[in-house]
Tab-separated table of C-alpha atoms in Angstrom:
chain	number	residue	atom	x	y	z
A	1	UNK	CA	-41.272	56.847	30.469
A	2	UNK	CA	-40.337	57.494	26.846
A	3	UNK	CA	-39.995	54.202	24.888
A	4	UNK	CA	-36.802	53.249	23.087
A	5	UNK	CA	-36.561	53.315	19.282
A	6	UNK	CA	-36.148	49.334	19.525
A	7	UNK	CA	-39.907	49.274	20.444
A	8	UNK	CA	-40.991	51.296	17.550
A	9	UNK	CA	-43.418	50.722	14.485
A	10	UNK	CA	-40.478	49.848	12.365
A	11	UNK	CA	-39.046	47.226	14.781
A	12	UNK	CA	-42.484	45.654	14.992
A	13	UNK	CA	-42.766	45.553	11.349
A	14	UNK	CA	-39.344	43.843	11.142
A	15	UNK	CA	-40.661	41.229	13.775
A	16	UNK	CA	-43.814	40.504	11.752
A	17	UNK	CA	-41.633	39.864	8.663
A	18	UNK	CA	-39.230	37.671	10.191
A	19	UNK	CA	-41.660	35.666	11.962
A	20	UNK	CA	-43.677	35.073	8.864
A	21	UNK	CA	-40.520	33.983	6.902
A	22	UNK	CA	-39.448	31.511	9.724
A	23	UNK	CA	-42.574	29.600	9.049
A	24	UNK	CA	-44.191	30.575	12.346
A	25	UNK	CA	-47.738	31.846	12.601
A	26	UNK	CA	-48.143	34.975	10.814
A	27	UNK	CA	-48.352	37.790	13.302
A	28	UNK	CA	-50.585	39.659	10.737
A	29	UNK	CA	-53.460	37.239	11.882
A	30	UNK	CA	-53.640	39.391	15.227
A	31	UNK	CA	-55.430	42.030	13.120
A	32	UNK	CA	-58.766	41.607	11.324
A	33	UNK	CA	-57.966	43.574	8.388
A	34	UNK	CA	-54.657	41.876	7.812
A	35	UNK	CA	-55.999	38.379	8.348
A	36	UNK	CA	-58.530	38.946	5.771
A	37	UNK	CA	-55.738	39.588	3.160
A	38	UNK	CA	-53.750	36.655	4.389
A	39	UNK	CA	-56.778	34.382	3.807
A	40	UNK	CA	-57.169	35.707	0.331
A	41	UNK	CA	-53.340	35.174	-0.335
A	42	UNK	CA	-53.731	31.528	0.903
A	43	UNK	CA	-56.763	30.907	-1.319
A	44	UNK	CA	-54.956	32.441	-4.352
A	45	UNK	CA	-51.883	30.339	-3.735
A	46	UNK	CA	-54.238	27.199	-3.482
A	47	UNK	CA	-55.913	28.166	-6.824
A	48	UNK	CA	-52.466	28.627	-8.492
A	49	UNK	CA	-51.093	25.297	-7.283
A	50	UNK	CA	-54.480	23.557	-8.826
A	51	UNK	CA	-54.263	25.408	-12.009
A	52	UNK	CA	-50.591	24.530	-12.457
A	53	UNK	CA	-51.310	20.842	-11.779
A	54	UNK	CA	-53.917	20.774	-14.457
A	55	UNK	CA	-51.369	22.020	-17.218
A	56	UNK	CA	-50.809	19.584	-19.978
A	57	UNK	CA	-46.965	20.303	-19.915
A	58	UNK	CA	-44.058	21.904	-18.095
A	59	UNK	CA	-44.086	24.977	-20.276
A	60	UNK	CA	-48.027	25.572	-19.843
A	61	UNK	CA	-47.444	25.041	-16.164
A	62	UNK	CA	-44.833	27.606	-16.042
A	63	UNK	CA	-46.944	30.125	-17.941
A	64	UNK	CA	-49.892	29.438	-15.582
A	65	UNK	CA	-47.650	29.828	-12.453
A	66	UNK	CA	-46.387	33.173	-13.757
A	67	UNK	CA	-49.855	34.492	-14.606
A	68	UNK	CA	-50.638	34.722	-10.943
A	69	UNK	CA	-47.719	36.924	-9.996
A	70	UNK	CA	-49.338	40.241	-10.492
A	71	UNK	CA	-52.360	39.290	-8.631
A	72	UNK	CA	-50.346	37.766	-5.570
A	73	UNK	CA	-47.911	40.760	-5.540
A	74	UNK	CA	-50.739	43.153	-5.449
A	75	UNK	CA	-52.287	41.249	-2.478
A	76	UNK	CA	-48.923	41.162	-0.625
A	77	UNK	CA	-48.692	44.981	-1.158
A	78	UNK	CA	-52.155	45.463	0.539
A	79	UNK	CA	-51.171	43.146	3.328
A	80	UNK	CA	-48.123	45.102	4.147
A	81	UNK	CA	-49.932	48.692	3.934
A	82	UNK	CA	-52.558	47.192	6.293
A	83	UNK	CA	-49.914	45.650	8.586
A	84	UNK	CA	-47.965	48.995	8.652
A	85	UNK	CA	-51.169	50.893	9.747
A	86	UNK	CA	-52.063	48.540	12.357
A	87	UNK	CA	-48.628	48.460	13.810
A	88	UNK	CA	-48.423	52.286	13.817
A	89	UNK	CA	-51.548	52.134	16.138
A	90	UNK	CA	-49.884	49.503	18.197
A	91	UNK	CA	-46.834	51.625	18.555
A	92	UNK	CA	-48.823	54.566	19.757
A	93	UNK	CA	-50.788	52.523	22.164
A	94	UNK	CA	-47.613	50.940	23.630
A	95	UNK	CA	-46.086	54.326	23.974
A	96	UNK	CA	-48.971	55.832	25.671
A	97	UNK	CA	-49.122	52.819	28.094
A	98	UNK	CA	-45.503	53.095	28.780
A	99	UNK	CA	-45.527	56.892	29.648
A	100	UNK	CA	-48.394	56.369	31.974
A	101	UNK	CA	-46.710	53.465	33.417
A	102	UNK	CA	-49.974	51.315	32.607
A	103	UNK	CA	-48.491	48.719	30.416
A	104	UNK	CA	-49.275	45.132	31.512
A	105	UNK	CA	-48.436	41.638	30.141
A	106	UNK	CA	-51.900	40.284	31.197
A	107	UNK	CA	-49.993	37.248	32.878
A	108	UNK	CA	-52.476	34.477	33.838
A	109	UNK	CA	-52.287	30.685	34.651
A	110	UNK	CA	-52.111	28.462	31.284
A	111	UNK	CA	-52.731	24.771	30.875
A	112	UNK	CA	-51.071	22.111	32.938
A	113	UNK	CA	-48.330	20.173	30.950
A	114	UNK	CA	-46.757	17.039	32.277
A	115	UNK	CA	-48.126	17.861	35.836
A	116	UNK	CA	-46.385	21.428	35.663
A	117	UNK	CA	-48.169	24.664	35.874
A	118	UNK	CA	-47.630	26.961	32.914
A	119	UNK	CA	-48.331	30.665	32.171
A	120	UNK	CA	-49.257	32.884	29.331
A	121	UNK	CA	-49.468	36.514	28.631
A	122	UNK	CA	-52.643	38.282	27.002
A	123	UNK	CA	-52.709	37.353	23.307
A	124	UNK	CA	-53.038	40.857	21.827
A	125	UNK	CA	-50.750	42.785	19.641
A	126	UNK	CA	-49.644	45.058	22.409
A	127	UNK	CA	-47.991	42.267	24.361
A	128	UNK	CA	-46.985	40.080	21.337
A	129	UNK	CA	-44.612	42.490	19.507
A	130	UNK	CA	-42.826	44.054	22.765
A	131	UNK	CA	-42.393	40.308	23.925
A	132	UNK	CA	-40.781	39.456	20.530
A	133	UNK	CA	-38.654	42.642	20.605
A	134	UNK	CA	-37.554	41.986	24.250
A	135	UNK	CA	-36.451	38.446	23.212
A	136	UNK	CA	-34.513	39.842	20.356
A	137	UNK	CA	-32.727	42.221	22.585
A	138	UNK	CA	-31.846	39.613	25.102
A	139	UNK	CA	-30.513	37.434	22.346
A	140	UNK	CA	-28.411	40.202	20.825
A	141	UNK	CA	-27.050	41.872	23.901
A	142	UNK	CA	-26.275	38.707	25.922
A	143	UNK	CA	-25.175	36.854	22.813
A	144	UNK	CA	-27.632	34.027	23.391
A	145	UNK	CA	-27.444	31.105	20.955
A	146	UNK	CA	-29.937	28.205	21.027
A	147	UNK	CA	-28.144	25.111	22.540
A	148	UNK	CA	-27.379	22.445	19.907
A	149	UNK	CA	-28.308	19.166	21.297
A	150	UNK	CA	-26.688	17.078	18.737
A	151	UNK	CA	-23.189	19.060	19.077
A	152	UNK	CA	-23.250	18.726	22.866
A	153	UNK	CA	-23.918	14.840	22.484
A	154	UNK	CA	-20.972	14.427	20.155
A	155	UNK	CA	-18.613	16.683	22.284
A	156	UNK	CA	-19.660	14.307	25.340
A	157	UNK	CA	-19.117	11.156	23.611
A	158	UNK	CA	-15.528	12.364	22.558
A	159	UNK	CA	-14.813	13.529	26.064
A	160	UNK	CA	-15.358	10.112	27.499
A	161	UNK	CA	-14.047	7.983	24.654
A	162	UNK	CA	-10.512	6.719	24.609
A	163	UNK	CA	-8.043	5.054	26.886
A	164	UNK	CA	-8.149	7.562	29.923
A	165	UNK	CA	-9.853	6.941	33.290
A	166	UNK	CA	-12.466	9.688	32.929
A	167	UNK	CA	-15.223	10.049	35.602
A	168	UNK	CA	-18.685	11.740	35.160
A	169	UNK	CA	-21.065	13.844	37.243
A	170	UNK	CA	-24.456	14.159	35.834
A	171	UNK	CA	-27.161	16.300	37.290
A	172	UNK	CA	-29.727	19.097	36.806
A	173	UNK	CA	-30.949	22.130	38.489
A	174	UNK	CA	-33.971	21.397	40.740
A	175	UNK	CA	-37.203	23.102	39.658
A	176	UNK	CA	-35.001	25.650	37.645
A	177	UNK	CA	-37.672	28.077	36.276
A	178	UNK	CA	-39.479	28.061	39.628
A	179	UNK	CA	-36.363	28.863	41.665
A	180	UNK	CA	-34.641	31.901	39.794
A	181	UNK	CA	-34.358	34.675	42.465
A	182	UNK	CA	-35.706	37.989	41.048
A	183	UNK	CA	-33.141	40.115	42.996
A	184	UNK	CA	-30.318	38.096	41.689
A	185	UNK	CA	-31.808	37.881	38.064
A	186	UNK	CA	-32.147	41.632	37.958
A	187	UNK	CA	-28.697	42.323	39.219
A	188	UNK	CA	-27.323	40.234	36.316
A	189	UNK	CA	-29.380	42.095	33.813
A	190	UNK	CA	-28.662	45.551	35.091
A	191	UNK	CA	-25.061	44.834	36.017
A	192	UNK	CA	-24.165	43.988	32.294
A	193	UNK	CA	-25.430	47.538	31.239
A	194	UNK	CA	-26.652	46.282	27.859
A	195	UNK	CA	-30.282	46.385	28.009
A	196	UNK	CA	-32.399	49.654	27.494
A	197	UNK	CA	-34.381	51.093	30.379
A	198	UNK	CA	-37.479	50.126	28.381
A	199	UNK	CA	-36.396	46.559	28.294
A	200	UNK	CA	-35.495	46.407	31.894
A	201	UNK	CA	-38.989	47.825	32.867
A	202	UNK	CA	-40.905	45.275	30.768
A	203	UNK	CA	-38.987	42.499	32.522
A	204	UNK	CA	-39.527	43.938	35.950
A	205	UNK	CA	-43.204	44.186	35.007
A	206	UNK	CA	-43.378	40.616	34.094
A	207	UNK	CA	-41.773	39.574	37.416
A	208	UNK	CA	-44.162	41.940	39.320
A	209	UNK	CA	-47.133	40.139	37.647
A	210	UNK	CA	-45.595	36.970	38.533
A	211	UNK	CA	-45.382	37.970	42.299
A	212	UNK	CA	-48.814	39.064	42.262
A	213	UNK	CA	-50.156	35.812	40.799
A	214	UNK	CA	-48.037	33.471	42.809
A	215	UNK	CA	-47.094	35.469	45.935
A	216	UNK	CA	-43.444	34.349	45.244
A	217	UNK	CA	-40.485	36.637	44.917
A	218	UNK	CA	-38.730	33.809	42.840
A	219	UNK	CA	-39.438	32.056	39.735
A	220	UNK	CA	-40.153	32.765	36.220
A	221	UNK	CA	-43.389	31.893	34.219
A	222	UNK	CA	-43.030	28.553	32.497
A	223	UNK	CA	-44.692	28.718	28.962
A	224	UNK	CA	-43.833	32.465	28.309
A	225	UNK	CA	-41.077	32.586	25.529
A	226	UNK	CA	-39.078	35.184	27.419
A	227	UNK	CA	-38.653	33.002	30.473
A	228	UNK	CA	-36.144	30.779	28.581
A	229	UNK	CA	-33.866	33.656	27.821
A	230	UNK	CA	-33.918	35.104	31.281
A	231	UNK	CA	-33.274	31.544	32.598
A	232	UNK	CA	-30.094	31.228	30.262
A	233	UNK	CA	-28.864	34.709	31.340
A	234	UNK	CA	-28.998	33.673	35.028
A	235	UNK	CA	-27.664	30.113	34.463
A	236	UNK	CA	-24.488	31.188	32.884
A	237	UNK	CA	-23.225	32.184	36.225
A	238	UNK	CA	-22.932	28.518	36.991
A	239	UNK	CA	-21.004	27.892	33.726
A	240	UNK	CA	-18.431	30.524	34.402
A	241	UNK	CA	-17.416	29.470	37.817
A	242	UNK	CA	-17.106	25.748	37.003
A	243	UNK	CA	-15.314	26.154	33.596
A	244	UNK	CA	-12.356	27.697	35.321
A	245	UNK	CA	-11.630	24.582	37.251
A	246	UNK	CA	-8.649	22.878	35.632
A	247	UNK	CA	-9.685	19.322	36.711
A	248	UNK	CA	-12.569	19.586	34.212
A	249	UNK	CA	-12.101	17.758	30.889
A	250	UNK	CA	-15.516	18.719	29.529
A	251	UNK	CA	-18.571	20.749	30.870
A	252	UNK	CA	-21.835	20.979	29.215
A	253	UNK	CA	-25.299	22.443	30.188
A	254	UNK	CA	-28.518	22.229	28.269
A	255	UNK	CA	-31.019	24.490	29.952
A	256	UNK	CA	-31.071	22.972	33.375
A	257	UNK	CA	-29.358	19.596	32.552
A	258	UNK	CA	-25.660	19.544	33.488
A	259	UNK	CA	-22.829	17.072	32.772
A	260	UNK	CA	-19.094	17.277	33.882
A	261	UNK	CA	-16.369	14.997	32.829
A	262	UNK	CA	-13.386	14.942	35.090
A	263	UNK	CA	-9.794	14.224	34.332
A	264	UNK	CA	-9.551	11.776	37.401
A	265	UNK	CA	-11.922	9.598	39.161
A	266	UNK	CA	-10.565	11.191	42.554
A	267	UNK	CA	-12.338	14.536	41.902
A	268	UNK	CA	-15.847	13.545	41.899
A	269	UNK	CA	-16.545	14.296	45.655
A	270	UNK	CA	-14.967	17.799	45.178
A	271	UNK	CA	-16.939	18.616	42.137
A	272	UNK	CA	-20.229	17.669	43.794
A	273	UNK	CA	-19.394	20.005	46.624
A	274	UNK	CA	-18.470	22.671	44.121
A	275	UNK	CA	-21.480	22.325	42.184
A	276	UNK	CA	-23.661	22.489	45.325
A	277	UNK	CA	-22.039	25.598	46.613
A	278	UNK	CA	-22.176	27.338	43.386
A	279	UNK	CA	-25.796	26.730	42.941
A	280	UNK	CA	-26.563	27.536	46.537
A	281	UNK	CA	-24.898	31.004	46.108
A	282	UNK	CA	-27.341	31.766	43.281
A	283	UNK	CA	-30.333	30.425	45.301
A	284	UNK	CA	-30.578	27.228	43.238
A	285	UNK	CA	-29.963	23.501	44.247
A	286	UNK	CA	-29.342	20.372	42.208
A	287	UNK	CA	-31.930	17.704	41.824
A	288	UNK	CA	-30.376	14.814	44.013
A	289	UNK	CA	-32.797	12.173	42.468
A	290	UNK	CA	-31.389	13.073	39.010
A	291	UNK	CA	-27.882	13.092	40.053
A	292	UNK	CA	-25.449	10.340	38.782
A	293	UNK	CA	-21.837	9.843	39.730
A	294	UNK	CA	-19.996	7.551	37.474
A	295	UNK	CA	-16.415	6.656	38.156
A	296	UNK	CA	-13.832	4.885	36.168
A	297	UNK	CA	-13.320	1.491	37.466
A	298	UNK	CA	-9.652	2.281	38.658
A	299	UNK	CA	-6.643	4.278	37.847
A	300	UNK	CA	-5.537	1.759	35.246
A	301	UNK	CA	-8.909	0.959	33.619
A	302	UNK	CA	-10.731	3.319	31.485
A	303	UNK	CA	-14.167	1.684	31.532
A	304	UNK	CA	-16.779	3.333	33.526
A	305	UNK	CA	-18.617	1.516	36.398
A	306	UNK	CA	-22.108	2.440	35.350
A	307	UNK	CA	-24.141	3.856	32.485
A	308	UNK	CA	-25.394	7.603	32.775
A	309	UNK	CA	-28.259	9.447	31.124
A	310	UNK	CA	-28.172	12.791	29.269
A	311	UNK	CA	-30.652	14.526	26.918
A	312	UNK	CA	-32.482	11.272	26.118
A	313	UNK	CA	-29.375	9.220	25.496
A	314	UNK	CA	-27.914	6.553	27.808
A	315	UNK	CA	-23.826	6.329	27.757
A	316	UNK	CA	-21.704	3.318	28.726
A	317	UNK	CA	-18.052	2.591	28.278
A	318	UNK	CA	-17.254	-1.038	29.158
A	319	UNK	CA	-15.515	-2.674	26.141
A	320	UNK	CA	-11.944	-2.370	27.593
A	321	UNK	CA	-11.173	-0.593	24.338
A	322	UNK	CA	-12.228	3.010	25.340
A	323	UNK	CA	-15.280	2.779	23.007
A	324	UNK	CA	-18.457	4.653	24.093
A	325	UNK	CA	-21.852	3.032	23.362
A	326	UNK	CA	-24.882	5.145	23.034
A	327	UNK	CA	-28.478	3.958	23.413
A	328	UNK	CA	-31.821	5.793	23.918
A	329	UNK	CA	-32.454	6.075	27.686
A	330	UNK	CA	-35.452	4.338	29.409
A	331	UNK	CA	-37.603	7.177	29.327
A	332	UNK	CA	-37.131	7.745	25.638
A	333	UNK	CA	-38.072	4.259	24.798
A	334	UNK	CA	-40.898	4.289	27.091
A	335	UNK	CA	-42.282	7.315	25.192
A	336	UNK	CA	-42.067	5.534	21.873
A	337	UNK	CA	-43.624	2.257	23.268
A	338	UNK	CA	-46.452	4.214	24.841
A	339	UNK	CA	-47.279	6.023	21.382
A	340	UNK	CA	-47.215	2.792	19.566
A	341	UNK	CA	-49.663	1.169	22.100
A	342	UNK	CA	-51.851	4.384	22.015
A	343	UNK	CA	-51.923	3.989	18.026
A	344	UNK	CA	-52.892	0.300	18.031
A	345	UNK	CA	-55.505	0.815	20.811
A	346	UNK	CA	-57.131	3.782	18.912
A	347	UNK	CA	-57.253	1.639	15.763
A	348	UNK	CA	-58.723	-1.333	17.637
A	349	UNK	CA	-61.481	0.663	19.263
A	350	UNK	CA	-62.476	2.506	15.938
A	351	UNK	CA	-66.134	1.507	15.115
A	352	UNK	CA	-65.087	1.033	11.435
A	353	UNK	CA	-61.547	-0.093	11.253
A	354	UNK	CA	-61.635	-0.312	7.361
A	355	UNK	CA	-62.994	3.202	6.749
A	356	UNK	CA	-59.875	4.955	6.396
A	357	UNK	CA	-58.388	3.831	9.762
A	358	UNK	CA	-56.190	1.342	8.240
A	359	UNK	CA	-54.255	4.050	6.381
A	360	UNK	CA	-54.312	6.173	9.652
A	361	UNK	CA	-52.856	3.389	11.610
A	362	UNK	CA	-50.018	2.734	9.058
A	363	UNK	CA	-49.180	6.365	8.859
A	364	UNK	CA	-48.997	6.558	12.514
A	365	UNK	CA	-46.514	3.666	12.655
A	366	UNK	CA	-44.526	4.983	9.706
A	367	UNK	CA	-44.265	8.399	11.383
A	368	UNK	CA	-42.967	6.814	14.644
A	369	UNK	CA	-40.484	4.370	13.007
A	370	UNK	CA	-39.444	6.774	10.131
A	371	UNK	CA	-38.528	10.499	9.544
A	372	UNK	CA	-40.222	13.468	8.136
A	373	UNK	CA	-40.053	17.246	7.428
A	374	UNK	CA	-42.137	19.441	9.774
A	375	UNK	CA	-44.034	21.806	7.560
A	376	UNK	CA	-44.613	25.413	8.955
A	377	UNK	CA	-41.456	25.154	11.122
A	378	UNK	CA	-38.192	27.166	10.793
A	379	UNK	CA	-36.210	25.692	7.779
A	380	UNK	CA	-38.726	22.800	7.720
A	381	UNK	CA	-36.934	21.049	10.514
A	382	UNK	CA	-36.146	17.295	10.257
A	383	UNK	CA	-37.857	14.848	12.860
A	384	UNK	CA	-37.981	11.065	13.218
A	385	UNK	CA	-36.150	8.229	14.644
A	386	UNK	CA	-32.854	9.077	12.907
A	387	UNK	CA	-32.928	12.786	13.314
A	388	UNK	CA	-34.082	12.747	16.873
A	389	UNK	CA	-31.338	10.092	17.940
A	390	UNK	CA	-28.575	10.438	15.265
A	391	UNK	CA	-25.758	9.294	17.783
A	392	UNK	CA	-27.064	5.963	18.541
A	393	UNK	CA	-24.539	3.261	18.262
A	394	UNK	CA	-24.373	0.965	15.307
A	395	UNK	CA	-26.714	-2.158	15.816
A	396	UNK	CA	-28.469	-0.317	18.460
A	397	UNK	CA	-30.190	-2.358	21.174
A	398	UNK	CA	-32.717	0.444	21.606
A	399	UNK	CA	-33.916	0.045	18.087
A	400	UNK	CA	-34.224	-3.650	18.270
A	401	UNK	CA	-36.262	-3.378	21.488
A	402	UNK	CA	-38.682	-0.835	19.750
A	403	UNK	CA	-38.887	-3.363	16.804
A	404	UNK	CA	-39.798	-6.084	19.306
A	405	UNK	CA	-42.366	-3.964	20.921
A	406	UNK	CA	-43.963	-3.168	17.486
A	407	UNK	CA	-44.125	-6.847	16.736
A	408	UNK	CA	-45.692	-7.485	20.041
A	409	UNK	CA	-48.351	-4.963	19.275
A	410	UNK	CA	-49.126	-6.327	15.928
A	411	UNK	CA	-49.565	-9.718	17.560
A	412	UNK	CA	-51.712	-8.334	20.287
A	413	UNK	CA	-54.285	-6.940	17.863
A	414	UNK	CA	-53.658	-9.636	14.873
A	415	UNK	CA	-57.141	-11.050	15.260
A	416	UNK	CA	-58.478	-7.624	14.019
A	417	UNK	CA	-55.950	-7.339	11.159
A	418	UNK	CA	-56.631	-8.055	7.514
A	419	UNK	CA	-53.770	-9.900	5.757
A	420	UNK	CA	-52.873	-7.112	3.890
A	421	UNK	CA	-52.736	-4.604	6.707
A	422	UNK	CA	-50.596	-7.192	8.716
A	423	UNK	CA	-48.167	-7.636	5.827
A	424	UNK	CA	-47.609	-3.768	5.513
A	425	UNK	CA	-47.244	-3.257	9.272
A	426	UNK	CA	-44.711	-6.123	9.298
A	427	UNK	CA	-42.619	-4.183	6.763
A	428	UNK	CA	-42.177	-1.191	9.158
A	429	UNK	CA	-38.986	-1.204	11.242
A	430	UNK	CA	-37.256	1.338	13.708
A	431	UNK	CA	-34.047	-0.191	12.683
A	432	UNK	CA	-34.616	0.362	9.004
A	433	UNK	CA	-35.990	3.879	9.490
A	434	UNK	CA	-32.664	4.678	11.373
A	435	UNK	CA	-30.374	2.965	9.206
A	436	UNK	CA	-31.826	4.182	5.685
A	437	UNK	CA	-33.217	7.241	7.011
A	438	UNK	CA	-36.513	6.449	5.655
A	439	UNK	CA	-38.715	9.666	4.837
A	440	UNK	CA	-42.389	9.905	4.888
A	441	UNK	CA	-44.383	12.904	3.631
A	442	UNK	CA	-47.182	14.270	5.629
A	443	UNK	CA	-49.271	17.485	5.210
A	444	UNK	CA	-49.786	19.642	8.351
A	445	UNK	CA	-53.360	18.575	8.714
A	446	UNK	CA	-52.161	14.882	8.545
A	447	UNK	CA	-49.524	15.412	11.225
A	448	UNK	CA	-51.937	17.083	13.517
A	449	UNK	CA	-54.380	14.130	13.208
A	450	UNK	CA	-51.544	11.444	13.439
A	451	UNK	CA	-50.024	12.940	16.762
A	452	UNK	CA	-53.390	13.722	18.442
A	453	UNK	CA	-53.839	10.135	19.517
A	454	UNK	CA	-50.955	10.205	22.026
A	455	UNK	CA	-51.731	13.683	23.099
A	456	UNK	CA	-55.281	13.092	24.049
């Protein structure tokens, strides 16, 4: 099989450049020769920052900064030349493997996460670059856009707000990744006629390795980046059929989480039946344990009888004025409480609490109750109590509950606290972190150390 031009040295070089610019791990690290130059560049940048910081004034600092440009530019040129040479070899190796039909993803079991099995492909360049190109092809050919959680929550809030007797069906697809049928998935991928023969072959190879590993002819490997795109392509069939129903006021799906807002409370039973049938036609089923049916109280009352959860939030509408109240759901609050408790437990168990651990405890609580920019992420993404939950209602009960839990943790270990440390902890508040969008700055090494305590 002759491989397509999309799987060429030039496309692999484009991928390496884009991944590095996005703040992801530099793919050049897969090659020893390139990695040496990456380390040299990193050291030179550190040296420039240090030298610039020692300058006595702004003009001198600018001069020092500019003096490194030639050396850095020369190293970047060396890096690119080394990368091009390595990728040329990868392109040849990939082409030969495809022609001989000997290409393999090296699929194997990965670590368990949240009691779920994950999988991984071999971590070499001949798997990495074709995988990234295949993901790019799926995004482009099927016009896949990453789901926007914040936009969906805002749309859902607006859909149920107001003085109309809406009703809500909330559900998710049961064991979604593990249930996608291979025959149905390949019919969709081939039926669209957009993907190249090489792309189709590579997807079939991944499914073949999955069947060999698991003995199952349905399911896609959780943990492999490509699987998210395959799942999205398949799940769109659910969207297309449901969105045509005129009784629907709003429909949203975030991966396998589904929410439907109906114009009338009398249509809930029909919609449950429709969803069940459509999922069954696709070899899928809804998770009955996570399905919520929430009706308007009656045709003349626009309040909802119960709350419902979606994407980490809990929604209610019971003010008789059509106002929607949004809180964190119980699972989200429990996660924050667990992390608070873990932070205090780790500090209390430290052999030398004063030996730098006081600052570590303070930073962990500040991280949880505040906001920060994630370094080494695309666009330096914002995270924290506000940016993770920006749609919480004013005077959120959830934030007060977390503040109360924090106060309880401080009281629990107060016999170990110095007066200074207790006073500084008392000043930290989830409510303030949300309201004033308080930011904290942490380096990548600091962040890694902070979050390790609740990932152990």
